[in-house]
Structure formats: structure tokens, C-alpha cells
């Protein structure tokens, strides 16, 4: 059920919510492409973030975490691409703090109101002087153009920018929620993976914002997979500055559900854009698992299917190789009965209660030539439903990831 | 420490242990290649097997399990390739029983002394009449040639047969242990994965044989990965017929350790042969993890590294991309400290206590052009040591797995 007040906003960008500005420039980390960006709020905003589960965390994540944990507020986020500042030891930490400090001085903000994010090569020293000089050149504005330049500045092997935006009402006030993301292209040498920044003018406490973000992330960004790798730098961060000027949103507020819907739609749209733009990808694959023992098991099963190299190569080859999908269900570690599986590729029934349907092989092959592929499974075990998104595994994935240095 | 009595046997084949014969023929499941094989013991042999952990188990596995669980003895194993008899429902079960019955009648054995294995396409009805006629044509003999024909008959997309053999003494008696395996090539449509059959003339109870096989499998076959998929048909089966005529081997016997060594060497040699012959592989990768909290964690970390698509593509591209290896350690779910990692590619130190060594990039790239790559990690967390084997991820993997039907 989508609230009637909830609307998709076209020309979506992260400066549409009131009180936000942004910028993105080439500072010289990369040769010509944009590599440094900032999001700025006119006042300290409620902030929440979720981070990679990788035990090796990049320095900027630690700094951002420290900033957010102090007051739950951020007024700016500084982001560079081209160097991940990961596995860079004590110097890396000092460099992340230097970025935070430079933004604080340049824009007259408290240090603990500044977040830092980096993406790019790991294990290389940061060109910190270049970055600090770049920060001095940032002139954030509330225009579409600057927002798009920010979106560009965070990209690595992504082939396009990723943006989404929704508006909804809380009481009588219009609230806007926007997001941008960079994708799961692993860069020179890798580890770029996923960053996403969300802005909203909603009025919400840091605690409630965190709960909402955690819940929605589990159903969106955590349900995509390109190659099963987990980066050292992953982060999803949201800022809510309250400029929409409504009564504070809490889980008890009648419009809380609408806010969650807007957040879910925004994050899902960005997550799908990341999957679609996975390295070497030619197709977006959406897997829906129904009838699982729980939603968690449904999502786990969907992720296992969409992460299987054999399923991914079969779909690249337009091959309705349903046996591979069934075999994944068997090792996905979920409750299931081999005798009660329904399987659809697109709208074509392949298995009903584990009986093989008389499907037309060529018809399904034809369907698989499309650029959006859906696979639906019903396990008939419980009421859990979940989705996951991924992409096909292609020659280009091997090409991109096997040759970068020499 | 390798016992002085333990020797590798060249010209290795599964009929070298006393009292075993074998055969392999084309029965007509495949067009021309061999597709049906048998191993026969002159008397019922102690038998033990480990099976896939996939919840969708092929029918022949259930039948073999039933046979072994009855008395712990098998006298014959019938194996076909070309059709996995998996996800074939009640008819599949009947077909597997029919194969067992036909072997029992043809060779005058008890039904419960016959094991059945299949590998090949899943979800297709078995050409059971063809197979039953084929069983009538099997004429097992104790010659090298028949043993090799058996090795051929179990192959799917494997490019070569895989055999290993060791001899050792128990008291005054010479004992021979031999094994053959088929590899992790996933076949038309997939699911062939791994079968291995081991024969020995050792005198050992089914229970002790099972414990030994379980222990050794965890350190050999369970430490290889080609693409992280787990088939419906995996099985490792060992027959010990006691013809070497020595005092029964038990864990208390002074030569028990030698037996375990022989079993470990045989299984490891076959496991490495499978990894080396992975679909599209150009290199064997051996990862050793030392200083882990436990051997289990060491093996888990080694498997995660050797299973990482980013590591596999980097090695295919001869790219000393150590950041990818470190990042895998971070998400492998093991105890580790990001500050205390040693990493060697071949003999080249890359990280010592997480400090980046001044290594020569081109020298390591040169090393990576070889066909056997070793990676060694020390986590400095405990005393656990473990190894895992895999192969690189290449264009040919994508090619083999994206195009089979059309």
C-alpha cells in the first residue's frame, strides 16, 4: 500500500530537500574526473549511518562513526573517490581527521558535525595535500547541477550516477527525501563497493532515524550482490535537518509509515541501480522468494540465488537452467522441502510443487534476452517474503577485474 | 612427518589394492564417451561415504546411504555420468534402485552390498533401459586399463582423469590405497561437481573407516572450491576389503597414523587435481593460513580467499592485488587483527605485521604467470593452520557456463 501523498520526484537530487547544498570537483586525486564532493546542511542535521561488516574498516568510517556518536548530528559530509584510505594505518587515521578538520574550518562547523567517506584504491597513502587544497575550492550550492556534480564525484568504476527522490506529507507539511549512491564496481585495485548518501528535510531524532535506516537497509542495500565481496568502505548515511517544519516524526506518528515507505522506495531504487550497473553487467536480476519460514530466510535464499555464479552465467547466456536455481536453494541454509518448490522465470512456470512444467525452452530463452530478469520461488514453508537484486556474470567482469595494473 | 614405509605409487589406479576389479564403458547415455563404470571387490568390503550437504540430494545418494547403513559393507559401486538422477522424484528413486538391483543380479551380490552414484544433468529422466543394458555389458577386471576406463566413465566436463595411489605397511603387510575422482566441472546444465572413489586392501572396520574418511575429507575435498557451489550429487566413497591380511587397523594400532597419512595424501592429491582442472582454470591456487585461532578458522579463511572472485580474477590477470586478499580476511568471519597480518605471494613478502613491504610489482606479476600459485597468510592470533585449493576465474569459466543449450 503506497500512501496517496507519497510521490516519486523526477530530476531527483540530494539538494531538493530544504536547506541542503552540495558540490563536486576534480581536486587532482584522479586525472580529470571529479573526485571530491561535499554535502552541506544549513544547520546540524539528525544523522545516522550503517557501515560495512568487514573487520577491516577504512579510517574515514571510524571518524564518521565518532562524529555521529557524539551528538547524533552532522552538518556536512566530505567524500573523495580514487583512494579508499583503507589499510593505511595511523597515517590514514590522521588523514581522515585532517579532512574533517579542514571542512570544519572552511565552513565554520564543529568538527564532530562533519562526516568523512572515501572510496578507491586500498593500501595506498592518501594524497592528503591535494585533498585539503581541494576542500578549499568547494563551493556548495542548492542547485541541481551541484547535486549532480556531487553524484559524479563519488563514482569509481560506475558507468552512471545513481539518484532517487520521493516526496510525501507529514501532517500538512511536504517532506522531501533524496539519495545518491555509488555502485559495486570494484576499483583499482578494488574495494570501492557501495556508498550512499541520503538527505531529507524531515524532523526526526537521530535515534529514530537510525532505527529506520537500519531496517530499510536490510531490505534494500543489504539485498544486492554483485560478486559476494564485502568492502572495507561501505557506508549508507542519512541526514535529516528538520526544515520541512512538521511535528517530530516518531514511530507513533500517523505518518511514520509513509516516511518508512519513502525511505524504502528511495533505497530500493538506488540499490537496484547499483545492481544494474555491477561490473560488466548486462542485466538486472530480481529474485523474489515467497513462502519461506521467515522474511530473513526469504531474503537469504533470494541473495543466494542472485549471487550464484552458475545462475549468473546462465542468465548471461539466456539459458533457462532451472536446475542451478533449485540446487542453490538446497545449499542456501534455509528451511525448505525439495518436494514443494514453485519456480517461475519471468511469468513462465517452470516448477509447480516440484513437478516440472511443460515449458517452452525457446520462449524462456527469449525472455532471458531482456535487460530485466525476474525469478520467483515459492517454498511453501511459511509466510516469509523477500527480494534480492543482482546482475549477470559476464566476460567483462573477468576483463575488468583481471587487468588493471600492467 | 611421513612414515618411511609410506610410498607414492606411480601408474596409480583403483585396482592396485588386492581383490578389486573395475570397468568403464559407453552405454549410450552419452554419444561416444564412456558413461558407465563399476568397481567390484572379491568380497564385501568395509564401506564409508560422505555426501553433499545440499538439502536436495540426488536419488543414488539415498540408495547408497541405505546400502552402507545396513551392514557397513559394499561389494560393488555402479556409477554413471551424463545424468545426475537428481530432482527426478519417485521415478528417480525407482531408477536408482533398478541400477542397484541389476548389479546385484548380474554379479550375484546382495542388494545392500551395492552402492550407486550418478553425475550429469539434473531434472531429466534417467535413460534407465540404456543403463540397465549397459550393466549387462560390464566385465570388470583387475588391470590398469580397466581402472583407467572406470576413471574415464565418471568424467563430465573434466579435461583429464584424476588418480592417486599410495602404499604403506601395517605390521609386516603391504597395504595399497588408491583413489580416483571426477572434478568440479559443472555439466550440462551443471551439478556434476565431485565424486571420488577410494579402494584399499586394508583391514579396518566400517566405523573406523568412516571416522578416518570424515576427518580426512574435511582437510582435503572440503578445502577445494571452484565457484562456491555445492552440488546435489557430491560423494566420496571408500571400500576396504581387508585382503592385505594384517591385524585390524584401529586408532590404537601403531600404524593407524600411517594409514591416515596415506588417506590424507591420496585425498589431497585428488582434491588438488580437481581444483587444477576447475572449469576454465589456467592455474592451481594454494592458500595457506597460519596463526589462526583454530585449524577450522584457518581452513575457513583459506577457503574464503581462494573462493573470492576478485582474488581469482586478479590471479588470472597476474595482478599482485594484495588489497583484495586482505579484504577477504576482513569478511571471512574469523578472529583476526587488522594490525597483525603477514602476507606472502609465493615467497615474496607483501605485508609483515600489516606493514607494506617494498616489493617489486613486476617480480610478483612474473611469479603469477606460473601455473601453481601459493599465497600464505599469518594472522598471529593462535596456532591454527589450514590450507585450501582453488583455481583462477577466467573468460572460459563464463564461456563454459553461459552457453550449453542453444
mmCIF file of C-alpha atoms in Angstrom, chain B residues 132-345:
data_model
loop_
_atom_site.group_PDB
_atom_site.id
_atom_site.type_symbol
_atom_site.label_atom_id
_atom_site.label_comp_id
_atom_site.label_asym_id
_atom_site.label_seq_id
_atom_site.Cartn_x
_atom_site.Cartn_y
_atom_site.Cartn_z
ATOM 1 C CA UNK B 132 20.398 -51.481 -17.324
ATOM 2 C CA UNK B 133 21.515 -52.915 -20.660
ATOM 3 C CA UNK B 134 24.899 -51.311 -20.070
ATOM 4 C CA UNK B 135 25.250 -53.037 -16.708
ATOM 5 C CA UNK B 136 24.903 -56.374 -18.501
ATOM 6 C CA UNK B 137 27.907 -55.444 -20.638
ATOM 7 C CA UNK B 138 30.265 -54.627 -17.775
ATOM 8 C CA UNK B 139 33.168 -57.047 -17.436
ATOM 9 C CA UNK B 140 35.325 -55.820 -14.574
ATOM 10 C CA UNK B 141 38.992 -56.853 -14.470
ATOM 11 C CA UNK B 142 41.961 -56.092 -12.211
ATOM 12 C CA UNK B 143 44.019 -54.474 -14.940
ATOM 13 C CA UNK B 144 45.332 -50.947 -15.260
ATOM 14 C CA UNK B 145 43.385 -50.477 -18.445
ATOM 15 C CA UNK B 146 40.012 -51.258 -16.871
ATOM 16 C CA UNK B 147 40.794 -48.998 -13.927
ATOM 17 C CA UNK B 148 41.526 -46.122 -16.294
ATOM 18 C CA UNK B 149 38.342 -46.830 -18.224
ATOM 19 C CA UNK B 150 36.445 -46.542 -14.954
ATOM 20 C CA UNK B 151 38.175 -43.192 -14.295
ATOM 21 C CA UNK B 152 37.051 -42.024 -17.716
ATOM 22 C CA UNK B 153 33.475 -43.219 -17.314
ATOM 23 C CA UNK B 154 32.809 -40.901 -14.363
ATOM 24 C CA UNK B 155 34.009 -37.679 -16.048
ATOM 25 C CA UNK B 156 31.762 -34.816 -17.121
ATOM 26 C CA UNK B 157 33.386 -31.515 -18.172
ATOM 27 C CA UNK B 158 36.679 -32.664 -16.643
ATOM 28 C CA UNK B 159 39.532 -32.412 -19.117
ATOM 29 C CA UNK B 160 41.522 -35.278 -17.575
ATOM 30 C CA UNK B 161 41.198 -38.326 -15.341
ATOM 31 C CA UNK B 162 42.338 -37.959 -11.730
ATOM 32 C CA UNK B 163 44.078 -40.794 -9.924
ATOM 33 C CA UNK B 164 46.324 -41.188 -6.891
ATOM 34 C CA UNK B 165 47.815 -44.164 -5.088
ATOM 35 C CA UNK B 166 49.980 -44.782 -2.001
ATOM 36 C CA UNK B 167 51.334 -47.916 -0.336
ATOM 37 C CA UNK B 168 52.419 -48.425 3.256
ATOM 38 C CA UNK B 169 52.998 -51.251 5.680
ATOM 39 C CA UNK B 170 50.843 -52.345 8.571
ATOM 40 C CA UNK B 171 52.952 -54.678 10.674
ATOM 41 C CA UNK B 172 54.658 -56.844 8.041
ATOM 42 C CA UNK B 173 51.934 -56.498 5.397
ATOM 43 C CA UNK B 174 51.964 -54.119 2.460
ATOM 44 C CA UNK B 175 48.747 -52.179 2.088
ATOM 45 C CA UNK B 176 47.718 -50.221 -1.006
ATOM 46 C CA UNK B 177 45.307 -47.279 -1.039
ATOM 47 C CA UNK B 178 44.150 -45.844 -4.362
ATOM 48 C CA UNK B 179 41.599 -43.290 -5.436
ATOM 49 C CA UNK B 180 40.006 -41.762 -8.463
ATOM 50 C CA UNK B 181 37.876 -38.639 -8.730
ATOM 51 C CA UNK B 182 35.883 -36.511 -11.091
ATOM 52 C CA UNK B 183 36.015 -32.825 -10.843
ATOM 53 C CA UNK B 184 34.159 -29.659 -10.317
ATOM 54 C CA UNK B 185 33.306 -29.065 -13.885
ATOM 55 C CA UNK B 186 29.590 -28.287 -13.745
ATOM 56 C CA UNK B 187 27.939 -30.015 -16.607
ATOM 57 C CA UNK B 188 25.023 -29.582 -18.937
ATOM 58 C CA UNK B 189 23.249 -27.976 -17.130
ATOM 59 C CA UNK B 190 25.508 -28.295 -14.096
ATOM 60 C CA UNK B 191 25.627 -30.239 -10.894
ATOM 61 C CA UNK B 192 28.330 -32.690 -11.703
ATOM 62 C CA UNK B 193 30.730 -31.373 -9.144
ATOM 63 C CA UNK B 194 32.627 -34.018 -7.247
ATOM 64 C CA UNK B 195 32.701 -37.773 -6.993
ATOM 65 C CA UNK B 196 35.598 -39.742 -5.587
ATOM 66 C CA UNK B 197 36.029 -43.468 -5.105
ATOM 67 C CA UNK B 198 38.816 -44.915 -2.986
ATOM 68 C CA UNK B 199 39.848 -48.559 -2.706
ATOM 69 C CA UNK B 200 42.185 -50.213 -0.244
ATOM 70 C CA UNK B 201 43.038 -53.742 0.811
ATOM 71 C CA UNK B 202 43.463 -52.590 4.419
ATOM 72 C CA UNK B 203 41.640 -54.455 7.163
ATOM 73 C CA UNK B 204 39.538 -51.923 9.039
ATOM 74 C CA UNK B 205 36.031 -51.770 10.460
ATOM 75 C CA UNK B 206 33.344 -49.671 8.729
ATOM 76 C CA UNK B 207 33.142 -47.398 11.807
ATOM 77 C CA UNK B 208 36.843 -46.621 11.919
ATOM 78 C CA UNK B 209 36.892 -46.234 8.156
ATOM 79 C CA UNK B 210 34.081 -43.692 8.422
ATOM 80 C CA UNK B 211 35.849 -41.672 11.121
ATOM 81 C CA UNK B 212 39.063 -41.616 9.106
ATOM 82 C CA UNK B 213 37.271 -40.621 5.891
ATOM 83 C CA UNK B 214 35.294 -37.850 7.594
ATOM 84 C CA UNK B 215 38.395 -36.389 9.205
ATOM 85 C CA UNK B 216 40.493 -36.501 6.054
ATOM 86 C CA UNK B 217 37.711 -35.216 3.775
ATOM 87 C CA UNK B 218 37.411 -32.084 5.902
ATOM 88 C CA UNK B 219 41.076 -31.328 5.201
ATOM 89 C CA UNK B 220 41.117 -32.263 1.531
ATOM 90 C CA UNK B 221 37.963 -32.446 -0.594
ATOM 91 C CA UNK B 222 36.156 -29.968 1.651
ATOM 92 C CA UNK B 223 39.003 -27.481 1.199
ATOM 93 C CA UNK B 224 38.643 -27.000 -2.513
ATOM 94 C CA UNK B 225 36.385 -24.550 -4.215
ATOM 95 C CA UNK B 226 35.848 -23.763 -7.841
ATOM 96 C CA UNK B 227 32.877 -21.435 -7.671
ATOM 97 C CA UNK B 228 31.359 -21.913 -4.238
ATOM 98 C CA UNK B 229 28.514 -24.043 -5.500
ATOM 99 C CA UNK B 230 27.550 -27.256 -3.680
ATOM 100 C CA UNK B 231 26.175 -29.972 -5.876
ATOM 101 C CA UNK B 232 23.258 -32.327 -5.259
ATOM 102 C CA UNK B 233 25.417 -35.333 -6.097
ATOM 103 C CA UNK B 234 28.755 -34.965 -4.269
ATOM 104 C CA UNK B 235 30.032 -38.162 -2.737
ATOM 105 C CA UNK B 236 33.348 -39.580 -1.543
ATOM 106 C CA UNK B 237 33.238 -43.324 -1.008
ATOM 107 C CA UNK B 238 35.891 -45.721 0.262
ATOM 108 C CA UNK B 239 35.982 -49.527 0.196
ATOM 109 C CA UNK B 240 38.402 -51.509 2.371
ATOM 110 C CA UNK B 241 38.296 -55.262 1.673
ATOM 111 C CA UNK B 242 40.979 -56.469 4.102
ATOM 112 C CA UNK B 243 42.926 -58.560 1.562
ATOM 113 C CA UNK B 244 46.230 -57.106 2.770
ATOM 114 C CA UNK B 245 45.790 -59.587 5.592
ATOM 115 C CA UNK B 246 47.083 -57.740 8.636
ATOM 116 C CA UNK B 247 45.860 -57.251 12.176
ATOM 117 C CA UNK B 248 42.797 -54.961 12.109
ATOM 118 C CA UNK B 249 43.640 -51.264 11.931
ATOM 119 C CA UNK B 250 42.152 -49.269 14.799
ATOM 120 C CA UNK B 251 43.040 -45.834 16.165
ATOM 121 C CA UNK B 252 45.131 -47.675 18.813
ATOM 122 C CA UNK B 253 47.163 -49.597 16.218
ATOM 123 C CA UNK B 254 50.762 -48.272 15.872
ATOM 124 C CA UNK B 255 50.269 -47.935 12.094
ATOM 125 C CA UNK B 256 46.960 -46.023 12.309
ATOM 126 C CA UNK B 257 48.797 -42.758 11.782
ATOM 127 C CA UNK B 258 50.427 -44.109 8.622
ATOM 128 C CA UNK B 259 47.034 -45.135 7.280
ATOM 129 C CA UNK B 260 45.677 -41.647 7.973
ATOM 130 C CA UNK B 261 48.696 -40.141 6.231
ATOM 131 C CA UNK B 262 48.160 -42.321 3.182
ATOM 132 C CA UNK B 263 44.489 -41.387 3.099
ATOM 133 C CA UNK B 264 45.321 -37.690 3.513
ATOM 134 C CA UNK B 265 47.931 -37.742 0.760
ATOM 135 C CA UNK B 266 45.629 -39.599 -1.633
ATOM 136 C CA UNK B 267 42.633 -37.356 -0.977
ATOM 137 C CA UNK B 268 44.720 -34.157 -1.098
ATOM 138 C CA UNK B 269 46.293 -35.181 -4.399
ATOM 139 C CA UNK B 270 42.851 -35.861 -5.893
ATOM 140 C CA UNK B 271 41.417 -32.642 -4.423
ATOM 141 C CA UNK B 272 44.228 -30.569 -5.915
ATOM 142 C CA UNK B 273 43.752 -32.311 -9.254
ATOM 143 C CA UNK B 274 40.081 -31.309 -9.154
ATOM 144 C CA UNK B 275 40.918 -27.674 -8.332
ATOM 145 C CA UNK B 276 43.553 -27.534 -11.064
ATOM 146 C CA UNK B 277 41.023 -28.869 -13.579
ATOM 147 C CA UNK B 278 38.222 -26.488 -12.496
ATOM 148 C CA UNK B 279 36.142 -25.144 -15.344
ATOM 149 C CA UNK B 280 38.159 -22.729 -17.403
ATOM 150 C CA UNK B 281 41.061 -22.813 -14.921
ATOM 151 C CA UNK B 282 44.582 -21.936 -16.003
ATOM 152 C CA UNK B 283 46.200 -22.050 -12.549
ATOM 153 C CA UNK B 284 46.061 -24.036 -9.314
ATOM 154 C CA UNK B 285 45.942 -21.706 -6.300
ATOM 155 C CA UNK B 286 47.048 -22.985 -2.898
ATOM 156 C CA UNK B 287 46.297 -20.776 0.091
ATOM 157 C CA UNK B 288 47.871 -21.499 3.466
ATOM 158 C CA UNK B 289 46.653 -19.684 6.564
ATOM 159 C CA UNK B 290 48.790 -19.908 9.702
ATOM 160 C CA UNK B 291 48.429 -18.387 13.146
ATOM 161 C CA UNK B 292 44.615 -18.601 13.127
ATOM 162 C CA UNK B 293 42.551 -19.103 16.277
ATOM 163 C CA UNK B 294 41.934 -22.741 15.257
ATOM 164 C CA UNK B 295 42.512 -25.097 12.336
ATOM 165 C CA UNK B 296 38.847 -24.717 11.410
ATOM 166 C CA UNK B 297 39.216 -20.927 11.210
ATOM 167 C CA UNK B 298 42.452 -21.310 9.259
ATOM 168 C CA UNK B 299 40.697 -23.515 6.701
ATOM 169 C CA UNK B 300 37.690 -21.190 6.590
ATOM 170 C CA UNK B 301 39.937 -18.181 5.919
ATOM 171 C CA UNK B 302 41.926 -20.079 3.286
ATOM 172 C CA UNK B 303 38.695 -21.155 1.560
ATOM 173 C CA UNK B 304 37.334 -17.612 1.595
ATOM 174 C CA UNK B 305 40.475 -16.283 -0.078
ATOM 175 C CA UNK B 306 40.628 -18.999 -2.711
ATOM 176 C CA UNK B 307 36.886 -18.585 -3.332
ATOM 177 C CA UNK B 308 36.920 -14.805 -3.832
ATOM 178 C CA UNK B 309 36.015 -13.825 -7.420
ATOM 179 C CA UNK B 310 38.193 -10.720 -7.069
ATOM 180 C CA UNK B 311 41.230 -12.726 -5.946
ATOM 181 C CA UNK B 312 40.571 -15.342 -8.644
ATOM 182 C CA UNK B 313 40.315 -12.757 -11.435
ATOM 183 C CA UNK B 314 43.395 -10.898 -10.147
ATOM 184 C CA UNK B 315 45.444 -14.106 -10.281
ATOM 185 C CA UNK B 316 44.111 -14.866 -13.750
ATOM 186 C CA UNK B 317 45.365 -11.401 -14.716
ATOM 187 C CA UNK B 318 48.759 -11.924 -12.944
ATOM 188 C CA UNK B 319 47.960 -8.914 -10.792
ATOM 189 C CA UNK B 320 49.543 -8.812 -7.285
ATOM 190 C CA UNK B 321 46.401 -7.248 -5.923
ATOM 191 C CA UNK B 322 47.022 -7.899 -2.228
ATOM 192 C CA UNK B 323 44.289 -5.498 -1.053
ATOM 193 C CA UNK B 324 41.691 -7.992 -2.250
ATOM 194 C CA UNK B 325 43.224 -10.766 -0.138
ATOM 195 C CA UNK B 326 43.273 -8.588 2.972
ATOM 196 C CA UNK B 327 39.678 -7.507 2.404
ATOM 197 C CA UNK B 328 38.569 -11.144 2.233
ATOM 198 C CA UNK B 329 40.177 -11.797 5.616
ATOM 199 C CA UNK B 330 38.036 -8.972 6.983
ATOM 200 C CA UNK B 331 34.772 -10.597 5.958
ATOM 201 C CA UNK B 332 35.718 -14.265 6.366
ATOM 202 C CA UNK B 333 34.073 -14.368 9.787
ATOM 203 C CA UNK B 334 37.238 -15.358 11.603
ATOM 204 C CA UNK B 335 39.149 -13.935 14.550
ATOM 205 C CA UNK B 336 41.832 -11.563 13.285
ATOM 206 C CA UNK B 337 43.512 -8.260 13.942
ATOM 207 C CA UNK B 338 43.859 -5.805 11.030
ATOM 208 C CA UNK B 339 47.187 -4.731 12.555
ATOM 209 C CA UNK B 340 48.919 -8.111 12.563
ATOM 210 C CA UNK B 341 48.747 -9.678 9.119
ATOM 211 C CA UNK B 342 51.680 -11.268 7.304
ATOM 212 C CA UNK B 343 51.062 -11.947 3.628
ATOM 213 C CA UNK B 344 53.277 -13.716 1.119
ATOM 214 C CA UNK B 345 52.571 -14.223 -2.574
#
